[in-house]
PDB file of C-alpha atoms in Angstrom:
ATOM      1  CA  UNK A   1    -232.483   2.140-241.057  1.00  0.00           C
ATOM      2  CA  UNK A   2    -234.305   0.659-238.066  1.00  0.00           C
ATOM      3  CA  UNK A   3    -232.432  -2.013-236.078  1.00  0.00           C
ATOM      4  CA  UNK A   4    -233.016  -5.803-237.050  1.00  0.00           C
ATOM      5  CA  UNK A   5    -235.867  -7.128-235.109  1.00  0.00           C
ATOM      6  CA  UNK A   6    -237.580  -4.110-234.021  1.00  0.00           C
ATOM      7  CA  UNK A   7    -240.505  -4.709-236.424  1.00  0.00           C
ATOM      8  CA  UNK A   8    -240.636  -8.649-236.654  1.00  0.00           C
ATOM      9  CA  UNK A   9    -238.885 -11.531-235.073  1.00  0.00           C
ATOM     10  CA  UNK A  10    -237.108 -12.217-238.395  1.00  0.00           C
ATOM     11  CA  UNK A  11    -235.444  -8.755-238.712  1.00  0.00           C
ATOM     12  CA  UNK A  12    -236.899  -7.961-242.194  1.00  0.00           C
ATOM     13  CA  UNK A  13    -237.016  -4.295-242.951  1.00  0.00           C
ATOM     14  CA  UNK A  14    -239.245  -4.546-246.071  1.00  0.00           C
ATOM     15  CA  UNK A  15    -241.986  -6.874-247.492  1.00  0.00           C
ATOM     16  CA  UNK A  16    -240.857  -9.526-249.732  1.00  0.00           C
ATOM     17  CA  UNK A  17    -242.093  -8.800-253.490  1.00  0.00           C
ATOM     18  CA  UNK A  18    -243.172 -11.574-255.499  1.00  0.00           C
ATOM     19  CA  UNK A  19    -241.687  -9.678-258.721  1.00  0.00           C
ATOM     20  CA  UNK A  20    -238.431 -10.104-257.021  1.00  0.00           C
ATOM     21  CA  UNK A  21    -238.560 -13.573-257.917  1.00  0.00           C
ATOM     22  CA  UNK A  22    -236.999 -14.975-261.186  1.00  0.00           C
ATOM     23  CA  UNK A  23    -239.389 -15.357-263.790  1.00  0.00           C
ATOM     24  CA  UNK A  24    -238.771 -18.961-264.011  1.00  0.00           C
ATOM     25  CA  UNK A  25    -239.691 -19.644-260.382  1.00  0.00           C
ATOM     26  CA  UNK A  26    -243.051 -17.222-260.808  1.00  0.00           C
ATOM     27  CA  UNK A  27    -243.847 -19.519-263.787  1.00  0.00           C
ATOM     28  CA  UNK A  28    -243.642 -22.606-261.459  1.00  0.00           C
ATOM     29  CA  UNK A  29    -245.846 -20.560-258.648  1.00  0.00           C
ATOM     30  CA  UNK A  30    -248.532 -20.173-261.261  1.00  0.00           C
ATOM     31  CA  UNK A  31    -248.585 -23.686-262.334  1.00  0.00           C
ATOM     32  CA  UNK A  32    -248.813 -24.829-258.484  1.00  0.00           C
ATOM     33  CA  UNK A  33    -251.757 -22.349-257.391  1.00  0.00           C
ATOM     34  CA  UNK A  34    -254.910 -24.341-256.709  1.00  0.00           C
ATOM     35  CA  UNK A  35    -258.318 -24.298-257.867  1.00  0.00           C
ATOM     36  CA  UNK A  36    -260.766 -24.812-255.047  1.00  0.00           C
ATOM     37  CA  UNK A  37    -264.181 -26.840-255.235  1.00  0.00           C
ATOM     38  CA  UNK A  38    -267.296 -25.967-253.071  1.00  0.00           C
ATOM     39  CA  UNK A  39    -270.809 -27.561-252.609  1.00  0.00           C
ATOM     40  CA  UNK A  40    -273.719 -25.185-252.446  1.00  0.00           C
ATOM     41  CA  UNK A  41    -276.643 -26.933-250.993  1.00  0.00           C
ATOM     42  CA  UNK A  42    -280.233 -26.227-251.976  1.00  0.00           C
ATOM     43  CA  UNK A  43    -282.797 -28.077-249.931  1.00  0.00           C
ATOM     44  CA  UNK A  44    -286.136 -29.153-251.124  1.00  0.00           C
ATOM     45  CA  UNK A  45    -289.221 -28.692-248.678  1.00  0.00           C
ATOM     46  CA  UNK A  46    -290.745 -31.814-249.583  1.00  0.00           C
ATOM     47  CA  UNK A  47    -288.175 -34.180-247.842  1.00  0.00           C
ATOM     48  CA  UNK A  48    -285.028 -34.055-246.192  1.00  0.00           C
ATOM     49  CA  UNK A  49    -282.813 -34.690-249.144  1.00  0.00           C
ATOM     50  CA  UNK A  50    -280.942 -31.616-251.406  1.00  0.00           C
ATOM     51  CA  UNK A  51    -279.615 -30.671-254.494  1.00  0.00           C
ATOM     52  CA  UNK A  52    -275.924 -29.537-254.352  1.00  0.00           C
ATOM     53  CA  UNK A  53    -274.292 -27.387-256.993  1.00  0.00           C
ATOM     54  CA  UNK A  54    -270.518 -27.834-257.267  1.00  0.00           C
ATOM     55  CA  UNK A  55    -268.585 -24.842-258.341  1.00  0.00           C
ATOM     56  CA  UNK A  56    -264.695 -24.509-258.840  1.00  0.00           C
ATOM     57  CA  UNK A  57    -262.713 -21.112-258.491  1.00  0.00           C
ATOM     58  CA  UNK A  58    -259.485 -19.653-258.558  1.00  0.00           C
ATOM     59  CA  UNK A  59    -258.711 -18.035-255.204  1.00  0.00           C
ATOM     60  CA  UNK A  60    -255.633 -16.495-256.585  1.00  0.00           C
ATOM     61  CA  UNK A  61    -257.553 -14.510-259.146  1.00  0.00           C
ATOM     62  CA  UNK A  62    -256.711 -11.402-257.476  1.00  0.00           C
ATOM     63  CA  UNK A  63    -253.036 -11.976-258.515  1.00  0.00           C
ATOM     64  CA  UNK A  64    -253.749 -11.132-262.166  1.00  0.00           C
ATOM     65  CA  UNK A  65    -254.940  -7.687-261.050  1.00  0.00           C
ATOM     66  CA  UNK A  66    -251.891  -6.974-259.343  1.00  0.00           C
ATOM     67  CA  UNK A  67    -249.888  -5.637-262.152  1.00  0.00           C
ATOM     68  CA  UNK A  68    -249.607  -5.915-265.987  1.00  0.00           C
ATOM     69  CA  UNK A  69    -246.502  -8.040-265.734  1.00  0.00           C
ATOM     70  CA  UNK A  70    -248.111 -10.850-263.795  1.00  0.00           C
ATOM     71  CA  UNK A  71    -251.287 -10.609-265.568  1.00  0.00           C
ATOM     72  CA  UNK A  72    -249.342 -11.370-269.267  1.00  0.00           C
ATOM     73  CA  UNK A  73    -247.126 -13.988-267.974  1.00  0.00           C
ATOM     74  CA  UNK A  74    -249.444 -15.889-265.707  1.00  0.00           C
ATOM     75  CA  UNK A  75    -250.716 -17.721-268.959  1.00  0.00           C
ATOM     76  CA  UNK A  76    -251.344 -20.842-266.733  1.00  0.00           C
ATOM     77  CA  UNK A  77    -253.944 -19.110-264.632  1.00  0.00           C
ATOM     78  CA  UNK A  78    -255.749 -17.589-267.688  1.00  0.00           C
ATOM     79  CA  UNK A  79    -256.191 -21.087-269.127  1.00  0.00           C
ATOM     80  CA  UNK A  80    -257.355 -22.675-265.738  1.00  0.00           C
ATOM     81  CA  UNK A  81    -260.017 -20.049-265.591  1.00  0.00           C
ATOM     82  CA  UNK A  82    -261.075 -20.403-269.095  1.00  0.00           C
ATOM     83  CA  UNK A  83    -261.206 -24.020-268.458  1.00  0.00           C
ATOM     84  CA  UNK A  84    -263.430 -23.563-265.389  1.00  0.00           C
ATOM     85  CA  UNK A  85    -265.909 -21.275-267.237  1.00  0.00           C
ATOM     86  CA  UNK A  86    -266.611 -23.859-269.677  1.00  0.00           C
ATOM     87  CA  UNK A  87    -266.811 -27.099-267.329  1.00  0.00           C
ATOM     88  CA  UNK A  88    -270.211 -28.901-267.371  1.00  0.00           C
ATOM     89  CA  UNK A  89    -272.699 -27.575-264.611  1.00  0.00           C
ATOM     90  CA  UNK A  90    -272.454 -30.460-261.993  1.00  0.00           C
ATOM     91  CA  UNK A  91    -274.907 -31.322-259.448  1.00  0.00           C
ATOM     92  CA  UNK A  92    -275.131 -33.781-256.849  1.00  0.00           C
ATOM     93  CA  UNK A  93    -278.497 -35.543-255.485  1.00  0.00           C
ATOM     94  CA  UNK A  94    -279.563 -38.304-253.547  1.00  0.00           C
ATOM     95  CA  UNK A  95    -281.276 -41.114-255.500  1.00  0.00           C
ATOM     96  CA  UNK A  96    -284.679 -40.210-253.919  1.00  0.00           C
ATOM     97  CA  UNK A  97    -284.259 -36.491-255.216  1.00  0.00           C
ATOM     98  CA  UNK A  98    -283.715 -37.185-258.890  1.00  0.00           C
ATOM     99  CA  UNK A  99    -287.120 -36.379-259.961  1.00  0.00           C
ATOM    100  CA  UNK A 100    -287.734 -33.879-256.860  1.00  0.00           C
ATOM    101  CA  UNK A 101    -288.832 -30.063-257.749  1.00  0.00           C
ATOM    102  CA  UNK A 102    -285.706 -29.085-256.194  1.00  0.00           C
ATOM    103  CA  UNK A 103    -283.602 -30.714-259.085  1.00  0.00           C
ATOM    104  CA  UNK A 104    -286.182 -29.375-261.776  1.00  0.00           C
ATOM    105  CA  UNK A 105    -286.184 -25.737-260.533  1.00  0.00           C
ATOM    106  CA  UNK A 106    -282.547 -25.830-260.886  1.00  0.00           C
ATOM    107  CA  UNK A 107    -282.330 -27.355-264.355  1.00  0.00           C
ATOM    108  CA  UNK A 108    -285.166 -24.911-265.703  1.00  0.00           C
ATOM    109  CA  UNK A 109    -283.298 -21.894-264.233  1.00  0.00           C
ATOM    110  CA  UNK A 110    -280.309 -22.963-265.782  1.00  0.00           C
ATOM    111  CA  UNK A 111    -281.703 -23.622-269.269  1.00  0.00           C
ATOM    112  CA  UNK A 112    -283.427 -20.475-269.202  1.00  0.00           C
ATOM    113  CA  UNK A 113    -280.493 -18.562-267.884  1.00  0.00           C
ATOM    114  CA  UNK A 114    -277.900 -19.545-270.430  1.00  0.00           C
ATOM    115  CA  UNK A 115    -280.079 -19.793-273.539  1.00  0.00           C
ATOM    116  CA  UNK A 116    -282.657 -17.211-273.254  1.00  0.00           C
ATOM    117  CA  UNK A 117    -280.331 -14.300-271.853  1.00  0.00           C
ATOM    118  CA  UNK A 118    -282.441 -14.762-268.451  1.00  0.00           C
ATOM    119  CA  UNK A 119    -279.528 -14.054-266.301  1.00  0.00           C
ATOM    120  CA  UNK A 120    -280.492 -11.721-263.493  1.00  0.00           C
ATOM    121  CA  UNK A 121    -281.394 -12.770-260.116  1.00  0.00           C
ATOM    122  CA  UNK A 122    -284.916 -11.044-260.471  1.00  0.00           C
ATOM    123  CA  UNK A 123    -285.483 -13.095-263.519  1.00  0.00           C
ATOM    124  CA  UNK A 124    -284.444 -16.293-262.206  1.00  0.00           C
ATOM    125  CA  UNK A 125    -286.766 -15.779-259.254  1.00  0.00           C
ATOM    126  CA  UNK A 126    -289.497 -15.375-261.751  1.00  0.00           C
ATOM    127  CA  UNK A 127    -288.742 -18.659-263.542  1.00  0.00           C
ATOM    128  CA  UNK A 128    -288.428 -20.284-260.149  1.00  0.00           C
ATOM    129  CA  UNK A 129    -291.692 -19.142-258.781  1.00  0.00           C
ATOM    130  CA  UNK A 130    -293.232 -20.420-261.828  1.00  0.00           C
ATOM    131  CA  UNK A 131    -291.469 -23.690-261.672  1.00  0.00           C
ATOM    132  CA  UNK A 132    -292.353 -24.262-258.254  1.00  0.00           C
ATOM    133  CA  UNK A 133    -295.987 -23.440-258.594  1.00  0.00           C
ATOM    134  CA  UNK A 134    -296.206 -26.258-260.969  1.00  0.00           C
ATOM    135  CA  UNK A 135    -293.813 -29.000-259.742  1.00  0.00           C
ATOM    136  CA  UNK A 136    -293.613 -28.453-256.040  1.00  0.00           C
ATOM    137  CA  UNK A 137    -292.846 -26.019-253.009  1.00  0.00           C
ATOM    138  CA  UNK A 138    -290.155 -23.330-253.446  1.00  0.00           C
ATOM    139  CA  UNK A 139    -286.653 -23.506-252.487  1.00  0.00           C
ATOM    140  CA  UNK A 140    -286.322 -21.301-249.217  1.00  0.00           C
ATOM    141  CA  UNK A 141    -282.943 -21.787-248.129  1.00  0.00           C
ATOM    142  CA  UNK A 142    -280.706 -20.251-251.533  1.00  0.00           C
ATOM    143  CA  UNK A 143    -281.162 -16.597-252.556  1.00  0.00           C
ATOM    144  CA  UNK A 144    -281.753 -16.087-256.175  1.00  0.00           C
ATOM    145  CA  UNK A 145    -278.457 -13.742-256.137  1.00  0.00           C
ATOM    146  CA  UNK A 146    -276.492 -16.894-254.995  1.00  0.00           C
ATOM    147  CA  UNK A 147    -278.627 -19.241-257.500  1.00  0.00           C
ATOM    148  CA  UNK A 148    -277.685 -17.014-260.323  1.00  0.00           C
ATOM    149  CA  UNK A 149    -274.046 -16.742-259.496  1.00  0.00           C
ATOM    150  CA  UNK A 150    -273.771 -20.721-259.099  1.00  0.00           C
ATOM    151  CA  UNK A 151    -275.301 -21.147-262.533  1.00  0.00           C
ATOM    152  CA  UNK A 152    -273.165 -18.821-264.391  1.00  0.00           C
ATOM    153  CA  UNK A 153    -271.185 -20.343-267.270  1.00  0.00           C
ATOM    154  CA  UNK A 154    -269.417 -19.190-270.197  1.00  0.00           C
ATOM    155  CA  UNK A 155    -270.913 -21.610-272.663  1.00  0.00           C
ATOM    156  CA  UNK A 156    -270.299 -21.016-276.375  1.00  0.00           C
ATOM    157  CA  UNK A 157    -273.383 -19.085-278.009  1.00  0.00           C
ATOM    158  CA  UNK A 158    -275.889 -21.791-279.582  1.00  0.00           C
ATOM    159  CA  UNK A 159    -273.811 -24.837-278.154  1.00  0.00           C
ATOM    160  CA  UNK A 160    -275.425 -27.625-276.220  1.00  0.00           C
ATOM    161  CA  UNK A 161    -275.116 -26.918-272.571  1.00  0.00           C
ATOM    162  CA  UNK A 162    -274.063 -30.034-270.629  1.00  0.00           C
ATOM    163  CA  UNK A 163    -275.249 -30.750-267.083  1.00  0.00           C
ATOM    164  CA  UNK A 164    -274.067 -33.692-265.042  1.00  0.00           C
ATOM    165  CA  UNK A 165    -275.702 -34.838-262.206  1.00  0.00           C
ATOM    166  CA  UNK A 166    -274.190 -37.402-259.725  1.00  0.00           C
ATOM    167  CA  UNK A 167    -276.622 -39.716-258.146  1.00  0.00           C
ATOM    168  CA  UNK A 168    -275.768 -40.935-254.538  1.00  0.00           C
ATOM    169  CA  UNK A 169    -276.853 -44.695-253.700  1.00  0.00           C
ATOM    170  CA  UNK A 170    -276.950 -46.304-250.096  1.00  0.00           C
ATOM    171  CA  UNK A 171    -277.126 -49.653-248.921  1.00  0.00           C
ATOM    172  CA  UNK A 172    -280.991 -49.126-248.965  1.00  0.00           C
ATOM    173  CA  UNK A 173    -280.546 -49.424-252.724  1.00  0.00           C
ATOM    174  CA  UNK A 174    -280.236 -53.197-252.267  1.00  0.00           C
ATOM    175  CA  UNK A 175    -283.174 -53.440-250.388  1.00  0.00           C
ATOM    176  CA  UNK A 176    -285.541 -52.791-253.032  1.00  0.00           C
ATOM    177  CA  UNK A 177    -284.474 -53.773-256.632  1.00  0.00           C
ATOM    178  CA  UNK A 178    -286.806 -51.111-258.233  1.00  0.00           C
ATOM    179  CA  UNK A 179    -286.578 -47.732-256.783  1.00  0.00           C
ATOM    180  CA  UNK A 180    -283.712 -46.301-258.510  1.00  0.00           C
ATOM    181  CA  UNK A 181    -284.801 -47.372-261.930  1.00  0.00           C
ATOM    182  CA  UNK A 182    -288.266 -45.989-261.190  1.00  0.00           C
ATOM    183  CA  UNK A 183    -286.884 -42.573-260.234  1.00  0.00           C
ATOM    184  CA  UNK A 184    -284.652 -42.647-263.503  1.00  0.00           C
ATOM    185  CA  UNK A 185    -287.780 -43.118-265.597  1.00  0.00           C
ATOM    186  CA  UNK A 186    -289.990 -40.366-263.591  1.00  0.00           C
ATOM    187  CA  UNK A 187    -287.028 -38.112-264.383  1.00  0.00           C
ATOM    188  CA  UNK A 188    -286.923 -38.910-268.354  1.00  0.00           C
ATOM    189  CA  UNK A 189    -290.653 -38.668-268.292  1.00  0.00           C
ATOM    190  CA  UNK A 190    -290.376 -35.442-266.692  1.00  0.00           C
ATOM    191  CA  UNK A 191    -288.084 -34.115-269.213  1.00  0.00           C
ATOM    192  CA  UNK A 192    -290.149 -35.237-272.073  1.00  0.00           C
ATOM    193  CA  UNK A 193    -293.811 -34.054-271.142  1.00  0.00           C
ATOM    194  CA  UNK A 194    -293.130 -30.898-268.672  1.00  0.00           C
ATOM    195  CA  UNK A 195    -291.793 -28.469-271.195  1.00  0.00           C
ATOM    196  CA  UNK A 196    -293.486 -25.791-272.954  1.00  0.00           C
ATOM    197  CA  UNK A 197    -292.237 -25.068-276.628  1.00  0.00           C
ATOM    198  CA  UNK A 198    -289.360 -22.620-276.818  1.00  0.00           C
ATOM    199  CA  UNK A 199    -289.373 -22.214-273.149  1.00  0.00           C
ATOM    200  CA  UNK A 200    -286.069 -23.939-271.975  1.00  0.00           C
ATOM    201  CA  UNK A 201    -282.699 -23.664-273.630  1.00  0.00           C
ATOM    202  CA  UNK A 202    -280.842 -26.725-274.949  1.00  0.00           C
ATOM    203  CA  UNK A 203    -279.527 -28.767-272.242  1.00  0.00           C
ATOM    204  CA  UNK A 204    -277.582 -32.412-272.485  1.00  0.00           C
ATOM    205  CA  UNK A 205    -278.205 -33.989-268.851  1.00  0.00           C
ATOM    206  CA  UNK A 206    -276.452 -36.914-267.899  1.00  0.00           C
ATOM    207  CA  UNK A 207    -277.129 -39.064-265.006  1.00  0.00           C
ATOM    208  CA  UNK A 208    -274.075 -40.717-263.391  1.00  0.00           C
ATOM    209  CA  UNK A 209    -273.814 -42.919-260.173  1.00  0.00           C
ATOM    210  CA  UNK A 210    -271.508 -41.595-257.323  1.00  0.00           C
ATOM    211  CA  UNK A 211    -268.759 -43.956-256.112  1.00  0.00           C
ATOM    212  CA  UNK A 212    -270.081 -46.186-253.464  1.00  0.00           C
ATOM    213  CA  UNK A 213    -268.780 -49.104-251.499  1.00  0.00           C
ATOM    214  CA  UNK A 214    -267.438 -52.126-253.203  1.00  0.00           C
ATOM    215  CA  UNK A 215    -270.522 -54.372-252.536  1.00  0.00           C
ATOM    216  CA  UNK A 216    -273.159 -51.553-253.445  1.00  0.00           C
ATOM    217  CA  UNK A 217    -271.204 -51.044-256.604  1.00  0.00           C
ATOM    218  CA  UNK A 218    -270.969 -54.602-257.352  1.00  0.00           C
ATOM    219  CA  UNK A 219    -274.919 -55.023-257.072  1.00  0.00           C
ATOM    220  CA  UNK A 220    -275.489 -51.904-259.195  1.00  0.00           C
ATOM    221  CA  UNK A 221    -273.136 -53.337-262.002  1.00  0.00           C
ATOM    222  CA  UNK A 222    -274.513 -56.617-261.875  1.00  0.00           C
ATOM    223  CA  UNK A 223    -278.349 -55.840-261.704  1.00  0.00           C
ATOM    224  CA  UNK A 224    -279.123 -52.031-262.534  1.00  0.00           C
ATOM    225  CA  UNK A 225    -276.380 -52.229-265.546  1.00  0.00           C
ATOM    226  CA  UNK A 226    -277.287 -55.675-266.627  1.00  0.00           C
ATOM    227  CA  UNK A 227    -281.275 -55.096-266.433  1.00  0.00           C
ATOM    228  CA  UNK A 228    -281.995 -51.358-267.420  1.00  0.00           C
ATOM    229  CA  UNK A 229    -278.799 -49.314-268.598  1.00  0.00           C
ATOM    230  CA  UNK A 230    -279.258 -50.344-272.164  1.00  0.00           C
ATOM    231  CA  UNK A 231    -282.938 -49.345-272.303  1.00  0.00           C
ATOM    232  CA  UNK A 232    -282.090 -46.300-270.294  1.00  0.00           C
ATOM    233  CA  UNK A 233    -279.585 -45.203-272.803  1.00  0.00           C
ATOM    234  CA  UNK A 234    -282.344 -45.251-275.517  1.00  0.00           C
ATOM    235  CA  UNK A 235    -284.285 -42.512-273.552  1.00  0.00           C
ATOM    236  CA  UNK A 236    -283.251 -39.323-275.261  1.00  0.00           C
ATOM    237  CA  UNK A 237    -284.334 -36.666-277.505  1.00  0.00           C
ATOM    238  CA  UNK A 238    -287.369 -35.782-275.459  1.00  0.00           C
ATOM    239  CA  UNK A 239    -288.715 -32.137-275.206  1.00  0.00           C
ATOM    240  CA  UNK A 240    -287.552 -29.303-276.923  1.00  0.00           C
ATOM    241  CA  UNK A 241    -283.817 -29.526-277.453  1.00  0.00           C
ATOM    242  CA  UNK A 242    -283.310 -31.181-274.305  1.00  0.00           C
ATOM    243  CA  UNK A 243    -281.411 -34.904-274.068  1.00  0.00           C
ATOM    244  CA  UNK A 244    -281.254 -37.049-271.013  1.00  0.00           C
ATOM    245  CA  UNK A 245    -279.254 -40.355-270.668  1.00  0.00           C
ATOM    246  CA  UNK A 246    -277.376 -42.463-268.008  1.00  0.00           C
ATOM    247  CA  UNK A 247    -273.672 -42.039-268.170  1.00  0.00           C
ATOM    248  CA  UNK A 248    -270.716 -43.658-267.242  1.00  0.00           C
ATOM    249  CA  UNK A 249    -270.010 -44.561-263.515  1.00  0.00           C
ATOM    250  CA  UNK A 250    -268.160 -41.667-261.690  1.00  0.00           C
ATOM    251  CA  UNK A 251    -264.785 -43.129-260.741  1.00  0.00           C
ATOM    252  CA  UNK A 252    -263.107 -42.202-257.625  1.00  0.00           C
ATOM    253  CA  UNK A 253    -260.218 -40.507-259.046  1.00  0.00           C
ATOM    254  CA  UNK A 254    -262.839 -38.437-261.145  1.00  0.00           C
ATOM    255  CA  UNK A 255    -264.953 -37.675-257.951  1.00  0.00           C
ATOM    256  CA  UNK A 256    -261.647 -36.507-256.064  1.00  0.00           C
ATOM    257  CA  UNK A 257    -260.819 -34.333-259.282  1.00  0.00           C
ATOM    258  CA  UNK A 258    -263.888 -33.053-260.380  1.00  0.00           C
ATOM    259  CA  UNK A 259    -266.610 -33.131-257.687  1.00  0.00           C
ATOM    260  CA  UNK A 260    -265.051 -33.449-254.312  1.00  0.00           C
ATOM    261  CA  UNK A 261    -264.655 -30.425-252.259  1.00  0.00           C
ATOM    262  CA  UNK A 262    -261.040 -29.128-251.539  1.00  0.00           C
ATOM    263  CA  UNK A 263    -258.131 -27.723-253.221  1.00  0.00           C
ATOM    264  CA  UNK A 264    -256.895 -29.256-256.602  1.00  0.00           C
ATOM    265  CA  UNK A 265    -253.809 -28.560-258.239  1.00  0.00           C
TER     266      UNK A 265
END
């Protein structure tokens, strides 16, 4: 045996083994392992705004592959992984980008990828080029390998795929009472008129407002909600299997738990 302290300052001779812990402690560790949320930005070349795809993953996923004992007893990790794979596809956009080509391209790629089996980077590349030739310039900053990975979901076959779009508003919205509503209308009109029969898969697209400061929130609640929301909620069933509506406000708590970047237990 080597003298204590020759290999490390603590005098340990052997690495600590996770399986040496009592099973009850290991189960607690599985419960406390966090998921990690990241924002992946896709820029539109027509302006300075962007579309962000929100992804969540388990950084501790490799732990399941360590040995059969851990894989079998880490039920909590399996449940977390299954839940992550069936979560809605979450996108974040500036309010000016609601009807922009970047968001349109991402939605069409998602619809085709999940419904038509067009799930390889090369096939997404073809969809993307076709979309951009019709709706606007290409998205140069994100490779199609990455886009393919970001859009991957294990949605049940035949089920409607839910996409939630968080729309960011600023003080500038208060300076003009119409722009946000007009962008929403253009987005709904695009869903109604731009789809070829049988081309896209089924999507349930929900536009939601991101948390903003109290003053802007009060304005939007008092004006846009009273003036337009009831009418906007009626605009759905357009296109071929697509649906779009204005959803509920994203609360601060939900933003932290589901949308914001960082580790979540």
